[in-house]
Amino acid sequence: MAAMGQRKHEEQRGMWVAVSELPKSVSHPFYEKLNGLLAEHGFDDFVEAQCRAFYAEKMGRPSLVPGQYFRFMLLGYFECLDSERAMAWRAADSSGVRAFLGLALTEAAPDHSTISRTRRLIDLETHRTVFTWVLQCLGIAGLIKGKTLAIDATTLEANAALRSIVRRDTGETYNEFLTKLAQASGIETPTRADLAMLDRKRKNKGSNQDWEHRHDPDARIAKMKDGRTHLAHKAEHAVDLETGAIVAVTLQEADQGDTTTIHTTLPEAIEQLARLRGLAIQEKVRVA
């Protein structure tokens, strides 16, 4: 039976620590293998060439190296991290993730604002080009069959507060609109309780035809899977059922049904497969 250890008395920490004395941790096998495959196909050289137009002639605030930025995007997808802040925390917390991102031992993980700024800097078409390049690598490895595709969608909560929506026609806030309705009904100085009661009695009060968010006009008022109502977007994926590879992704309006949005995602999947040595879909399945 092992004896219990005893807590050591605190000692003054040394000012300098040799790299050879740092504890060694085992790298994450998945990320280690993935980095090897990306290096084999020249990923970093490719994305740097694609992003050359976004480099400033005069150096300003330091940004991310393109290869590191797209690895952050892969990290977010693989680990279901839904914000740049979560990605930055994960990078600061894991030595295996740091190795995947190419961060040196003495290098701090990028701040979430740096990741966000880089994402806004690189346009959508470049992201699509990198996605297609990765898809072609999967094709070379035989991981794209293209015979049977499943199309499924998920609703993503937008980074926009529902209380901040405004009228499309007048620009009035929701509270200003309710106040005018209350005054028109005879309540000269309505209280918050008056406005809440008036709002409960209204029909079709969450119409996307009437309301939008000033800073995210593409977001739509929609009911989430847990029953709550939020401003949201709809991401739709086309997946190769034999291998699990995603062959197309489209972003749709959250209030649109699957039978409508599939007509955008399916042609996108067909176009992507056509670039992979002429693969053609033989069967498509819509996931309920």
CSV table of C-alpha atoms in Angstrom, one decimal:
chain,number,residue,atom,x,y,z
A,1,MET,CA,0.0,0.0,0.0
A,2,ALA,CA,1.5,3.3,-1.1
A,3,ALA,CA,2.2,5.9,1.6
A,4,MET,CA,0.6,9.3,1.5
A,5,GLY,CA,2.8,12.2,0.4
A,6,GLN,CA,3.4,15.3,2.5
A,7,ARG,CA,3.2,18.8,1.3
A,8,LYS,CA,6.5,20.5,0.9
A,9,HIS,CA,7.2,23.8,2.5
A,10,GLU,CA,7.1,26.7,0.1
A,11,GLU,CA,10.5,27.7,-1.2
A,12,GLN,CA,11.5,30.8,-3.1
A,13,ARG,CA,11.2,30.0,-6.8
A,14,GLY,CA,14.3,30.5,-9.0
A,15,MET,CA,14.3,33.4,-11.4
A,16,TRP,CA,15.6,31.3,-14.3
A,17,VAL,CA,14.6,27.9,-15.5
A,18,ALA,CA,16.5,25.9,-18.1
A,19,VAL,CA,14.4,24.6,-21.0
A,20,SER,CA,15.9,21.1,-20.4
A,21,GLU,CA,14.3,21.2,-16.9
A,22,LEU,CA,10.8,21.9,-18.1
A,23,PRO,CA,8.4,19.0,-17.7
A,24,LYS,CA,7.8,17.2,-21.0
A,25,SER,CA,4.2,16.2,-21.9
A,26,VAL,CA,3.1,13.8,-24.6
A,27,SER,CA,1.8,15.7,-27.7
A,28,HIS,CA,-1.8,15.1,-28.7
A,29,PRO,CA,-1.6,12.2,-31.2
A,30,PHE,CA,-4.4,13.6,-33.4
A,31,TYR,CA,-2.9,17.0,-33.7
A,32,GLU,CA,0.6,15.6,-34.2
A,33,LYS,CA,-0.6,13.4,-37.1
A,34,LEU,CA,-2.6,16.3,-38.6
A,35,ASN,CA,0.3,18.7,-38.5
A,36,GLY,CA,2.4,16.0,-40.3
A,37,LEU,CA,-0.2,15.7,-43.0
A,38,LEU,CA,-0.5,19.5,-43.4
A,39,ALA,CA,3.3,19.8,-43.7
A,40,GLU,CA,3.4,17.0,-46.2
A,41,HIS,CA,1.0,18.8,-48.5
A,42,GLY,CA,2.6,22.3,-48.0
A,43,PHE,CA,-0.3,23.8,-46.2
A,44,ASP,CA,1.6,26.8,-44.7
A,45,ASP,CA,3.1,27.9,-48.0
A,46,PHE,CA,-0.3,27.6,-49.7
A,47,VAL,CA,-2.3,29.7,-47.2
A,48,GLU,CA,0.5,32.3,-47.0
A,49,ALA,CA,0.3,32.7,-50.8
A,50,GLN,CA,-3.5,33.0,-50.6
A,51,CYS,CA,-3.4,35.6,-47.8
A,52,ARG,CA,-0.5,37.7,-49.3
A,53,ALA,CA,-3.0,40.4,-50.4
A,54,PHE,CA,-4.1,41.0,-46.8
A,55,TYR,CA,-0.6,42.0,-45.6
A,56,ALA,CA,-0.2,45.7,-44.9
A,57,GLU,CA,2.7,47.6,-46.5
A,58,LYS,CA,3.5,49.2,-43.2
A,59,MET,CA,3.5,47.1,-40.1
A,60,GLY,CA,0.8,47.9,-37.6
A,61,ARG,CA,-0.6,45.8,-34.9
A,62,PRO,CA,0.9,42.3,-35.1
A,63,SER,CA,-1.5,39.7,-36.6
A,64,LEU,CA,-1.5,35.9,-36.9
A,65,VAL,CA,0.5,33.9,-39.4
A,66,PRO,CA,-2.0,32.5,-41.9
A,67,GLY,CA,-1.1,28.9,-41.1
A,68,GLN,CA,-1.6,29.6,-37.4
A,69,TYR,CA,-4.9,31.4,-37.9
A,70,PHE,CA,-6.4,28.5,-40.0
A,71,ARG,CA,-5.2,26.0,-37.4
A,72,PHE,CA,-7.1,28.0,-34.8
A,73,MET,CA,-10.2,27.5,-37.0
A,74,LEU,CA,-9.6,23.8,-37.2
A,75,LEU,CA,-9.1,23.7,-33.4
A,76,GLY,CA,-12.4,25.5,-32.9
A,77,TYR,CA,-14.2,23.0,-35.1
A,78,PHE,CA,-12.6,19.8,-33.7
A,79,GLU,CA,-13.2,20.8,-30.1
A,80,CYS,CA,-16.6,22.6,-30.5
A,81,LEU,CA,-15.2,26.0,-29.4
A,82,ASP,CA,-17.8,28.6,-30.4
A,83,SER,CA,-15.8,31.7,-29.8
A,84,GLU,CA,-12.4,33.2,-30.3
A,85,ARG,CA,-12.1,33.7,-26.6
A,86,ALA,CA,-12.5,29.9,-26.0
A,87,MET,CA,-9.9,29.2,-28.7
A,88,ALA,CA,-7.4,31.5,-27.0
A,89,TRP,CA,-8.1,30.0,-23.6
A,90,ARG,CA,-7.6,26.5,-25.0
A,91,ALA,CA,-4.3,27.5,-26.7
A,92,ALA,CA,-3.0,28.9,-23.4
A,93,ASP,CA,-4.1,25.9,-21.4
A,94,SER,CA,-2.7,22.9,-23.4
A,95,SER,CA,0.9,22.2,-24.4
A,96,GLY,CA,-0.4,19.8,-27.1
A,97,VAL,CA,-2.5,22.5,-28.7
A,98,ARG,CA,0.4,24.9,-28.5
A,99,ALA,CA,2.6,22.5,-30.4
A,100,PHE,CA,-0.2,22.1,-33.0
A,101,LEU,CA,-0.4,25.9,-33.4
A,102,GLY,CA,3.4,26.3,-33.6
A,103,LEU,CA,3.8,28.4,-30.4
A,104,ALA,CA,7.2,28.4,-28.8
A,105,LEU,CA,7.7,27.7,-25.1
A,106,THR,CA,8.3,31.3,-24.3
A,107,GLU,CA,5.6,32.6,-26.6
A,108,ALA,CA,2.2,33.7,-25.2
A,109,ALA,CA,-0.9,32.4,-26.8
A,110,PRO,CA,-2.6,35.0,-29.1
A,111,ASP,CA,-5.3,37.1,-27.5
A,112,HIS,CA,-8.9,36.5,-28.7
A,113,SER,CA,-9.1,40.0,-30.2
A,114,THR,CA,-6.1,39.1,-32.5
A,115,ILE,CA,-7.9,36.0,-33.7
A,116,SER,CA,-11.1,38.0,-34.3
A,117,ARG,CA,-9.2,40.8,-36.1
A,118,THR,CA,-7.5,38.3,-38.4
A,119,ARG,CA,-10.8,36.5,-39.2
A,120,ARG,CA,-12.3,39.9,-40.2
A,121,LEU,CA,-9.3,40.7,-42.3
A,122,ILE,CA,-9.4,37.6,-44.5
A,123,ASP,CA,-12.4,37.5,-46.9
A,124,LEU,CA,-14.9,34.8,-47.4
A,125,GLU,CA,-13.6,33.7,-50.8
A,126,THR,CA,-10.1,33.0,-49.3
A,127,HIS,CA,-11.8,30.8,-46.6
A,128,ARG,CA,-13.6,28.9,-49.3
A,129,THR,CA,-10.4,28.4,-51.3
A,130,VAL,CA,-8.6,27.0,-48.2
A,131,PHE,CA,-11.7,24.7,-47.5
A,132,THR,CA,-11.5,23.4,-51.1
A,133,TRP,CA,-7.8,22.8,-50.8
A,134,VAL,CA,-8.2,20.7,-47.7
A,135,LEU,CA,-11.1,18.8,-49.4
A,136,GLN,CA,-8.7,18.0,-52.3
A,137,CYS,CA,-6.2,16.6,-49.9
A,138,LEU,CA,-8.9,14.4,-48.5
A,139,GLY,CA,-9.7,13.3,-52.0
A,140,ILE,CA,-6.0,12.4,-52.6
A,141,ALA,CA,-6.1,10.3,-49.5
A,142,GLY,CA,-9.2,8.5,-50.7
A,143,LEU,CA,-11.4,9.9,-47.9
A,144,ILE,CA,-14.0,11.4,-50.3
A,145,LYS,CA,-16.3,8.8,-52.0
A,146,GLY,CA,-19.1,11.1,-53.1
A,147,LYS,CA,-21.6,8.3,-53.6
A,148,THR,CA,-24.1,9.1,-50.7
A,149,LEU,CA,-24.4,12.5,-49.1
A,150,ALA,CA,-26.3,13.5,-46.0
A,151,ILE,CA,-27.4,17.1,-45.6
A,152,ASP,CA,-28.2,18.4,-42.1
A,153,ALA,CA,-28.4,21.8,-40.5
A,154,THR,CA,-27.9,23.3,-37.1
A,155,THR,CA,-29.1,26.6,-35.6
A,156,LEU,CA,-26.3,28.7,-34.1
A,157,GLU,CA,-27.0,31.5,-31.7
A,158,ALA,CA,-25.9,34.8,-33.1
A,159,ASN,CA,-23.6,37.1,-31.1
A,160,ALA,CA,-26.4,39.7,-31.0
A,161,ALA,CA,-28.9,40.4,-28.2
A,162,LEU,CA,-32.6,40.1,-29.0
A,163,ARG,CA,-33.4,43.2,-27.0
A,164,SER,CA,-31.2,45.2,-29.4
A,165,ILE,CA,-33.4,44.7,-32.5
A,166,VAL,CA,-34.8,47.7,-34.4
A,167,ARG,CA,-37.6,48.2,-36.8
A,168,ARG,CA,-36.6,47.8,-40.4
A,169,ASP,CA,-38.8,50.6,-41.6
A,170,THR,CA,-38.2,53.3,-38.9
A,171,GLY,CA,-35.1,52.2,-37.0
A,172,GLU,CA,-37.0,52.4,-33.7
A,173,THR,CA,-35.8,50.1,-30.8
A,174,TYR,CA,-38.3,47.6,-29.5
A,175,ASN,CA,-38.8,49.6,-26.3
A,176,GLU,CA,-39.5,52.8,-28.3
A,177,PHE,CA,-42.0,50.9,-30.5
A,178,LEU,CA,-43.9,49.6,-27.5
A,179,THR,CA,-43.9,53.0,-25.9
A,180,LYS,CA,-45.6,54.5,-29.0
A,181,LEU,CA,-48.2,51.7,-29.0
A,182,ALA,CA,-48.9,52.3,-25.4
A,183,GLN,CA,-49.3,56.0,-25.8
A,184,ALA,CA,-51.6,55.4,-28.8
A,185,SER,CA,-53.8,53.2,-26.6
A,186,GLY,CA,-54.2,56.0,-24.1
A,187,ILE,CA,-51.3,55.4,-21.6
A,188,GLU,CA,-49.4,58.7,-21.6
A,189,THR,CA,-46.5,57.6,-19.4
A,190,PRO,CA,-46.3,53.8,-19.6
A,191,THR,CA,-44.3,51.9,-17.0
A,192,ARG,CA,-42.2,48.9,-17.7
A,193,ALA,CA,-45.0,46.7,-16.4
A,194,ASP,CA,-47.4,48.4,-18.9
A,195,LEU,CA,-45.1,47.7,-21.8
A,196,ALA,CA,-44.6,44.1,-20.7
A,197,MET,CA,-48.4,43.5,-20.6
A,198,LEU,CA,-48.9,45.2,-23.9
A,199,ASP,CA,-46.1,43.0,-25.4
A,200,ARG,CA,-47.7,39.8,-24.2
A,201,LYS,CA,-51.0,40.6,-25.9
A,202,ARG,CA,-49.4,41.4,-29.3
A,203,LYS,CA,-49.5,38.8,-32.1
A,204,ASN,CA,-46.6,38.1,-34.5
A,205,LYS,CA,-44.3,40.3,-32.4
A,206,GLY,CA,-41.2,38.5,-33.5
A,207,SER,CA,-41.6,38.9,-37.3
A,208,ASN,CA,-38.3,38.9,-39.2
A,209,GLN,CA,-40.0,41.0,-41.9
A,210,ASP,CA,-40.4,43.8,-39.4
A,211,TRP,CA,-37.3,43.5,-37.2
A,212,GLU,CA,-33.5,43.2,-37.6
A,213,HIS,CA,-30.3,43.7,-35.6
A,214,ARG,CA,-28.5,46.8,-36.5
A,215,HIS,CA,-25.0,45.2,-36.3
A,216,ASP,CA,-25.9,41.7,-37.6
A,217,PRO,CA,-28.7,42.2,-40.2
A,218,ASP,CA,-28.2,38.6,-41.4
A,219,ALA,CA,-29.3,37.2,-38.0
A,220,ARG,CA,-32.9,36.0,-37.8
A,221,ILE,CA,-35.3,35.6,-34.9
A,222,ALA,CA,-35.7,31.8,-34.5
A,223,LYS,CA,-36.6,29.2,-31.9
A,224,MET,CA,-33.6,27.2,-30.7
A,225,LYS,CA,-33.7,23.4,-30.1
A,226,ASP,CA,-34.1,24.0,-26.3
A,227,GLY,CA,-37.3,26.1,-27.0
A,228,ARG,CA,-35.7,29.5,-26.3
A,229,THR,CA,-36.0,32.3,-28.9
A,230,HIS,CA,-32.8,34.0,-30.0
A,231,LEU,CA,-31.3,35.8,-33.0
A,232,ALA,CA,-29.6,33.0,-34.9
A,233,HIS,CA,-27.9,31.7,-38.0
A,234,LYS,CA,-28.3,28.4,-39.7
A,235,ALA,CA,-25.3,26.3,-40.8
A,236,GLU,CA,-26.0,23.5,-43.2
A,237,HIS,CA,-23.5,20.7,-43.9
A,238,ALA,CA,-23.3,18.1,-46.7
A,239,VAL,CA,-21.4,15.1,-45.4
A,240,ASP,CA,-20.0,12.0,-47.2
A,241,LEU,CA,-21.7,9.2,-45.4
A,242,GLU,CA,-19.0,6.6,-46.2
A,243,THR,CA,-16.1,8.6,-44.7
A,244,GLY,CA,-17.7,11.4,-42.6
A,245,ALA,CA,-15.9,14.1,-44.5
A,246,ILE,CA,-17.7,17.5,-44.9
A,247,VAL,CA,-17.8,18.4,-48.5
A,248,ALA,CA,-19.8,21.6,-48.4
A,249,VAL,CA,-21.0,24.1,-45.8
A,250,THR,CA,-23.5,27.0,-46.3
A,251,LEU,CA,-24.8,29.6,-44.0
A,252,GLN,CA,-28.5,30.2,-44.2
A,253,GLU,CA,-31.2,32.4,-42.7
A,254,ALA,CA,-32.3,30.7,-39.5
A,255,ASP,CA,-36.0,31.1,-40.2
A,256,GLN,CA,-35.8,29.1,-43.4
A,257,GLY,CA,-36.8,25.4,-43.5
A,258,ASP,CA,-34.6,22.6,-44.6
A,259,THR,CA,-36.6,22.0,-47.7
A,260,THR,CA,-35.7,25.5,-48.8
A,261,THR,CA,-32.1,25.8,-47.8
A,262,ILE,CA,-31.1,22.3,-49.2
A,263,HIS,CA,-31.4,23.9,-52.7
A,264,THR,CA,-28.4,26.0,-51.9
A,265,THR,CA,-26.3,23.4,-50.1
A,266,LEU,CA,-26.8,20.6,-52.6
A,267,PRO,CA,-25.4,22.5,-55.7
A,268,GLU,CA,-22.5,23.7,-53.5
A,269,ALA,CA,-21.7,20.0,-52.7
A,270,ILE,CA,-22.0,19.0,-56.4
A,271,GLU,CA,-19.6,21.8,-57.4
A,272,GLN,CA,-17.1,20.8,-54.8
A,273,LEU,CA,-17.2,17.1,-55.8
A,274,ALA,CA,-16.8,18.0,-59.5
A,275,ARG,CA,-13.4,19.5,-58.6
A,276,LEU,CA,-12.3,16.2,-57.2
A,277,ARG,CA,-11.6,14.2,-60.3
A,278,GLY,CA,-15.2,14.3,-61.5
A,279,LEU,CA,-16.9,12.6,-58.5
A,280,ALA,CA,-20.7,12.6,-58.8
A,281,ILE,CA,-23.4,12.1,-56.2
A,282,GLN,CA,-25.4,8.9,-56.6
A,283,GLU,CA,-27.7,9.3,-53.6
A,284,LYS,CA,-28.6,12.2,-51.2
A,285,VAL,CA,-30.2,11.9,-47.8
A,286,ARG,CA,-31.7,14.7,-45.7
A,287,VAL,CA,-31.2,14.1,-42.0
A,288,ALA,CA,-34.4,14.8,-40.0
